[in-house]
Structures are given as structure tokens and as C-alpha cells.
Amino acid sequence: SLYSNDIRHQYVSALYTRNLGANWAALLGEINEIFDFNMSGRNDTLTDRFNNNLGIEYGINYPNLPKNDLLQMLLNDFEKNKSLRLKNIDIKRKK
């Protein structure tokens, strides 16, 4: 489901950021999208990139939060972040 896809991208990117740094997290997220060969479609790529970037922000902002608490925060923020994602993707579609 989209719920799990959003959270998965956010959480993994947050953990990569905490463990490897934001630049590596961004690079690994982008590599994942490249090797998807755009099979999921442009909208899914935009969604994944948005969620990767959001996860990087969480990783930067909460570097010492226990992993379980970080995951719970992402789950709690899901609706708020989904609204941000939809606004962000709609803006990119109009370009």
C-alpha cells in the first residue's frame, strides 16, 4: 500500500542519514530510483523522491531518537506528510 511505501522510504532515508550522512542517503535513494528503471511510473518516482527527502530531514532533525520512536513519529506524522507530498507532487506536475 502507499502507506507502507511512504513510511518505508522515509524511515530508510532517515536511518541512512543518521548512519552515513545526508549526502549518502540522497545518493542511495537516487540510485534506488535509477535502478527502478522508471517501471513504477513518474508519479511513483516523484513520490519516492519526496519521501526520501522527507526522511533525510527527519534523520537530520532527530539524530539520537531511538529507532522505534523515529518510526512511531513517522507513523504519527503520516497524514501531515501525505498532505505535503500531494501538494509537492501537484506543483511538479503543473510544471
mmCIF file with all atom_site columns, C-alpha atoms in Angstrom:
data_model
loop_
_atom_site.group_PDB
_atom_site.id
_atom_site.type_symbol
_atom_site.label_atom_id
_atom_site.label_alt_id
_atom_site.label_comp_id
_atom_site.label_asym_id
_atom_site.label_entity_id
_atom_site.label_seq_id
_atom_site.pdbx_PDB_ins_code
_atom_site.Cartn_x
_atom_site.Cartn_y
_atom_site.Cartn_z
_atom_site.occupancy
_atom_site.B_iso_or_equiv
_atom_site.pdbx_formal_charge
_atom_site.auth_seq_id
_atom_site.auth_comp_id
_atom_site.auth_asym_id
_atom_site.auth_atom_id
_atom_site.pdbx_PDB_model_num
ATOM 1  C CA . SER A 1 1  ? 0.000  0.000  0.000   1.00 0.00 ? 1  SER A CA 1
ATOM 2  C CA . LEU A 1 2  ? 1.034  3.610  -0.413  1.00 0.00 ? 2  LEU A CA 1
ATOM 3  C CA . TYR A 1 3  ? 1.114  3.993  3.355   1.00 0.00 ? 3  TYR A CA 1
ATOM 4  C CA . SER A 1 4  ? 3.853  1.406  3.715   1.00 0.00 ? 4  SER A CA 1
ATOM 5  C CA . ASN A 1 5  ? 5.723  2.713  0.666   1.00 0.00 ? 5  ASN A CA 1
ATOM 6  C CA . ASP A 1 6  ? 5.797  6.258  2.061   1.00 0.00 ? 6  ASP A CA 1
ATOM 7  C CA . ILE A 1 7  ? 6.911  5.147  5.514   1.00 0.00 ? 7  ILE A CA 1
ATOM 8  C CA . ARG A 1 8  ? 9.480  2.725  4.128   1.00 0.00 ? 8  ARG A CA 1
ATOM 9  C CA . HIS A 1 9  ? 11.182 5.426  2.041   1.00 0.00 ? 9  HIS A CA 1
ATOM 10 C CA . GLN A 1 10 ? 11.062 7.940  4.885   1.00 0.00 ? 10 GLN A CA 1
ATOM 11 C CA . TYR A 1 11 ? 12.367 5.572  7.531   1.00 0.00 ? 11 TYR A CA 1
ATOM 12 C CA . VAL A 1 12 ? 15.186 4.085  5.461   1.00 0.00 ? 12 VAL A CA 1
ATOM 13 C CA . SER A 1 13 ? 16.316 7.545  4.344   1.00 0.00 ? 13 SER A CA 1
ATOM 14 C CA . ALA A 1 14 ? 16.242 8.788  7.940   1.00 0.00 ? 14 ALA A CA 1
ATOM 15 C CA . LEU A 1 15 ? 18.364 5.847  9.085   1.00 0.00 ? 15 LEU A CA 1
ATOM 16 C CA . TYR A 1 16 ? 20.812 6.247  6.192   1.00 0.00 ? 16 TYR A CA 1
ATOM 17 C CA . THR A 1 17 ? 21.119 9.930  7.091   1.00 0.00 ? 17 THR A CA 1
ATOM 18 C CA . ARG A 1 18 ? 21.835 9.144  10.719  1.00 0.00 ? 18 ARG A CA 1
ATOM 19 C CA . ASN A 1 19 ? 24.365 6.437  9.878   1.00 0.00 ? 19 ASN A CA 1
ATOM 20 C CA . LEU A 1 20 ? 26.013 7.726  6.702   1.00 0.00 ? 20 LEU A CA 1
ATOM 21 C CA . GLY A 1 21 ? 25.074 11.395 6.364   1.00 0.00 ? 21 GLY A CA 1
ATOM 22 C CA . ALA A 1 22 ? 22.540 13.264 4.257   1.00 0.00 ? 22 ALA A CA 1
ATOM 23 C CA . ASN A 1 23 ? 24.612 13.201 1.057   1.00 0.00 ? 23 ASN A CA 1
ATOM 24 C CA . TRP A 1 24 ? 24.961 9.420  1.124   1.00 0.00 ? 24 TRP A CA 1
ATOM 25 C CA . ALA A 1 25 ? 21.286 8.996  1.979   1.00 0.00 ? 25 ALA A CA 1
ATOM 26 C CA . ALA A 1 26 ? 20.318 11.150 -1.015  1.00 0.00 ? 26 ALA A CA 1
ATOM 27 C CA . LEU A 1 27 ? 22.685 9.259  -3.314  1.00 0.00 ? 27 LEU A CA 1
ATOM 28 C CA . LEU A 1 28 ? 21.427 5.844  -2.199  1.00 0.00 ? 28 LEU A CA 1
ATOM 29 C CA . GLY A 1 29 ? 17.827 6.968  -2.634  1.00 0.00 ? 29 GLY A CA 1
ATOM 30 C CA . GLU A 1 30 ? 18.575 8.229  -6.126  1.00 0.00 ? 30 GLU A CA 1
ATOM 31 C CA . ILE A 1 31 ? 20.372 5.000  -7.067  1.00 0.00 ? 31 ILE A CA 1
ATOM 32 C CA . ASN A 1 32 ? 17.306 3.077  -5.951  1.00 0.00 ? 32 ASN A CA 1
ATOM 33 C CA . GLU A 1 33 ? 15.140 5.202  -8.252  1.00 0.00 ? 33 GLU A CA 1
ATOM 34 C CA . ILE A 1 34 ? 17.528 4.827  -11.198 1.00 0.00 ? 34 ILE A CA 1
ATOM 35 C CA . PHE A 1 35 ? 17.561 1.044  -10.883 1.00 0.00 ? 35 PHE A CA 1
ATOM 36 C CA . ASP A 1 36 ? 13.776 1.008  -10.754 1.00 0.00 ? 36 ASP A CA 1
ATOM 37 C CA . PHE A 1 37 ? 14.138 1.985  -14.442 1.00 0.00 ? 37 PHE A CA 1
ATOM 38 C CA . ASN A 1 38 ? 11.055 4.146  -14.001 1.00 0.00 ? 38 ASN A CA 1
ATOM 39 C CA . MET A 1 39 ? 8.985  0.945  -14.094 1.00 0.00 ? 39 MET A CA 1
ATOM 40 C CA . SER A 1 40 ? 6.749  2.327  -11.349 1.00 0.00 ? 40 SER A CA 1
ATOM 41 C CA . GLY A 1 41 ? 5.962  5.438  -13.344 1.00 0.00 ? 41 GLY A CA 1
ATOM 42 C CA . ARG A 1 42 ? 6.843  9.117  -12.995 1.00 0.00 ? 42 ARG A CA 1
ATOM 43 C CA . ASN A 1 43 ? 4.340  9.774  -10.223 1.00 0.00 ? 43 ASN A CA 1
ATOM 44 C CA . ASP A 1 44 ? 5.763  6.958  -8.114  1.00 0.00 ? 44 ASP A CA 1
ATOM 45 C CA . THR A 1 45 ? 9.298  8.281  -8.688  1.00 0.00 ? 45 THR A CA 1
ATOM 46 C CA . LEU A 1 46 ? 8.215  11.759 -7.557  1.00 0.00 ? 46 LEU A CA 1
ATOM 47 C CA . THR A 1 47 ? 6.548  10.219 -4.511  1.00 0.00 ? 47 THR A CA 1
ATOM 48 C CA . ASP A 1 48 ? 9.622  8.175  -3.631  1.00 0.00 ? 48 ASP A CA 1
ATOM 49 C CA . ARG A 1 49 ? 11.973 11.125 -4.045  1.00 0.00 ? 49 ARG A CA 1
ATOM 50 C CA . PHE A 1 50 ? 9.755  13.320 -1.894  1.00 0.00 ? 50 PHE A CA 1
ATOM 51 C CA . ASN A 1 51 ? 9.625  10.661 0.821   1.00 0.00 ? 51 ASN A CA 1
ATOM 52 C CA . ASN A 1 52 ? 13.380 10.080 0.631   1.00 0.00 ? 52 ASN A CA 1
ATOM 53 C CA . ASN A 1 53 ? 13.981 13.808 1.126   1.00 0.00 ? 53 ASN A CA 1
ATOM 54 C CA . LEU A 1 54 ? 11.488 13.932 3.968   1.00 0.00 ? 54 LEU A CA 1
ATOM 55 C CA . GLY A 1 55 ? 13.263 11.011 5.642   1.00 0.00 ? 55 GLY A CA 1
ATOM 56 C CA . ILE A 1 56 ? 16.569 12.836 5.302   1.00 0.00 ? 56 ILE A CA 1
ATOM 57 C CA . GLU A 1 57 ? 15.030 15.810 7.130   1.00 0.00 ? 57 GLU A CA 1
ATOM 58 C CA . TYR A 1 58 ? 13.867 13.538 9.954   1.00 0.00 ? 58 TYR A CA 1
ATOM 59 C CA . GLY A 1 59 ? 17.322 11.966 10.132  1.00 0.00 ? 59 GLY A CA 1
ATOM 60 C CA . ILE A 1 60 ? 18.924 15.394 10.428  1.00 0.00 ? 60 ILE A CA 1
ATOM 61 C CA . ASN A 1 61 ? 16.375 16.718 12.917  1.00 0.00 ? 61 ASN A CA 1
ATOM 62 C CA . TYR A 1 62 ? 16.257 13.626 15.154  1.00 0.00 ? 62 TYR A CA 1
ATOM 63 C CA . PRO A 1 63 ? 19.750 12.104 15.065  1.00 0.00 ? 63 PRO A CA 1
ATOM 64 C CA . ASN A 1 64 ? 19.552 10.482 18.502  1.00 0.00 ? 64 ASN A CA 1
ATOM 65 C CA . LEU A 1 65 ? 15.904 9.482  18.694  1.00 0.00 ? 65 LEU A CA 1
ATOM 66 C CA . PRO A 1 66 ? 15.615 5.708  19.249  1.00 0.00 ? 66 PRO A CA 1
ATOM 67 C CA . LYS A 1 67 ? 14.684 3.869  16.038  1.00 0.00 ? 67 LYS A CA 1
ATOM 68 C CA . ASN A 1 68 ? 11.321 2.722  17.365  1.00 0.00 ? 68 ASN A CA 1
ATOM 69 C CA . ASP A 1 69 ? 10.453 6.275  18.400  1.00 0.00 ? 69 ASP A CA 1
ATOM 70 C CA . LEU A 1 70 ? 11.532 7.573  14.997  1.00 0.00 ? 70 LEU A CA 1
ATOM 71 C CA . LEU A 1 71 ? 9.295  5.056  13.273  1.00 0.00 ? 71 LEU A CA 1
ATOM 72 C CA . GLN A 1 72 ? 6.400  5.951  15.570  1.00 0.00 ? 72 GLN A CA 1
ATOM 73 C CA . MET A 1 73 ? 6.926  9.643  14.808  1.00 0.00 ? 73 MET A CA 1
ATOM 74 C CA . LEU A 1 74 ? 6.771  8.948  11.078  1.00 0.00 ? 74 LEU A CA 1
ATOM 75 C CA . LEU A 1 75 ? 3.590  6.954  11.569  1.00 0.00 ? 75 LEU A CA 1
ATOM 76 C CA . ASN A 1 76 ? 2.076  9.736  13.683  1.00 0.00 ? 76 ASN A CA 1
ATOM 77 C CA . ASP A 1 77 ? 3.055  12.342 11.065  1.00 0.00 ? 77 ASP A CA 1
ATOM 78 C CA . PHE A 1 78 ? 1.777  10.269 8.135   1.00 0.00 ? 78 PHE A CA 1
ATOM 79 C CA . GLU A 1 79 ? -1.315 12.352 7.328   1.00 0.00 ? 79 GLU A CA 1
ATOM 80 C CA . LYS A 1 80 ? 0.561  15.650 7.658   1.00 0.00 ? 80 LYS A CA 1
ATOM 81 C CA . ASN A 1 81 ? 3.390  14.382 5.457   1.00 0.00 ? 81 ASN A CA 1
ATOM 82 C CA . LYS A 1 82 ? 0.970  12.886 2.943   1.00 0.00 ? 82 LYS A CA 1
ATOM 83 C CA . SER A 1 83 ? -0.661 16.314 2.531   1.00 0.00 ? 83 SER A CA 1
ATOM 84 C CA . LEU A 1 84 ? 2.751  17.896 1.983   1.00 0.00 ? 84 LEU A CA 1
ATOM 85 C CA . ARG A 1 85 ? 3.614  15.191 -0.546  1.00 0.00 ? 85 ARG A CA 1
ATOM 86 C CA . LEU A 1 86 ? 0.394  15.651 -2.502  1.00 0.00 ? 86 LEU A CA 1
ATOM 87 C CA . LYS A 1 87 ? 0.898  19.426 -2.643  1.00 0.00 ? 87 LYS A CA 1
ATOM 88 C CA . ASN A 1 88 ? 4.526  18.959 -3.688  1.00 0.00 ? 88 ASN A CA 1
ATOM 89 C CA . ILE A 1 89 ? 3.756  16.474 -6.448  1.00 0.00 ? 89 ILE A CA 1
ATOM 90 C CA . ASP A 1 90 ? 0.848  18.530 -7.779  1.00 0.00 ? 90 ASP A CA 1
ATOM 91 C CA . ILE A 1 91 ? 3.190  21.515 -8.076  1.00 0.00 ? 91 ILE A CA 1
ATOM 92 C CA . LYS A 1 92 ? 5.716  19.432 -10.037 1.00 0.00 ? 92 LYS A CA 1
ATOM 93 C CA . ARG A 1 93 ? 3.014  18.007 -12.322 1.00 0.00 ? 93 ARG A CA 1
ATOM 94 C CA . LYS A 1 94 ? 1.911  21.520 -13.293 1.00 0.00 ? 94 LYS A CA 1
ATOM 95 C CA . LYS A 1 95 ? 5.417  22.494 -14.416 1.00 0.00 ? 95 LYS A CA 1
#
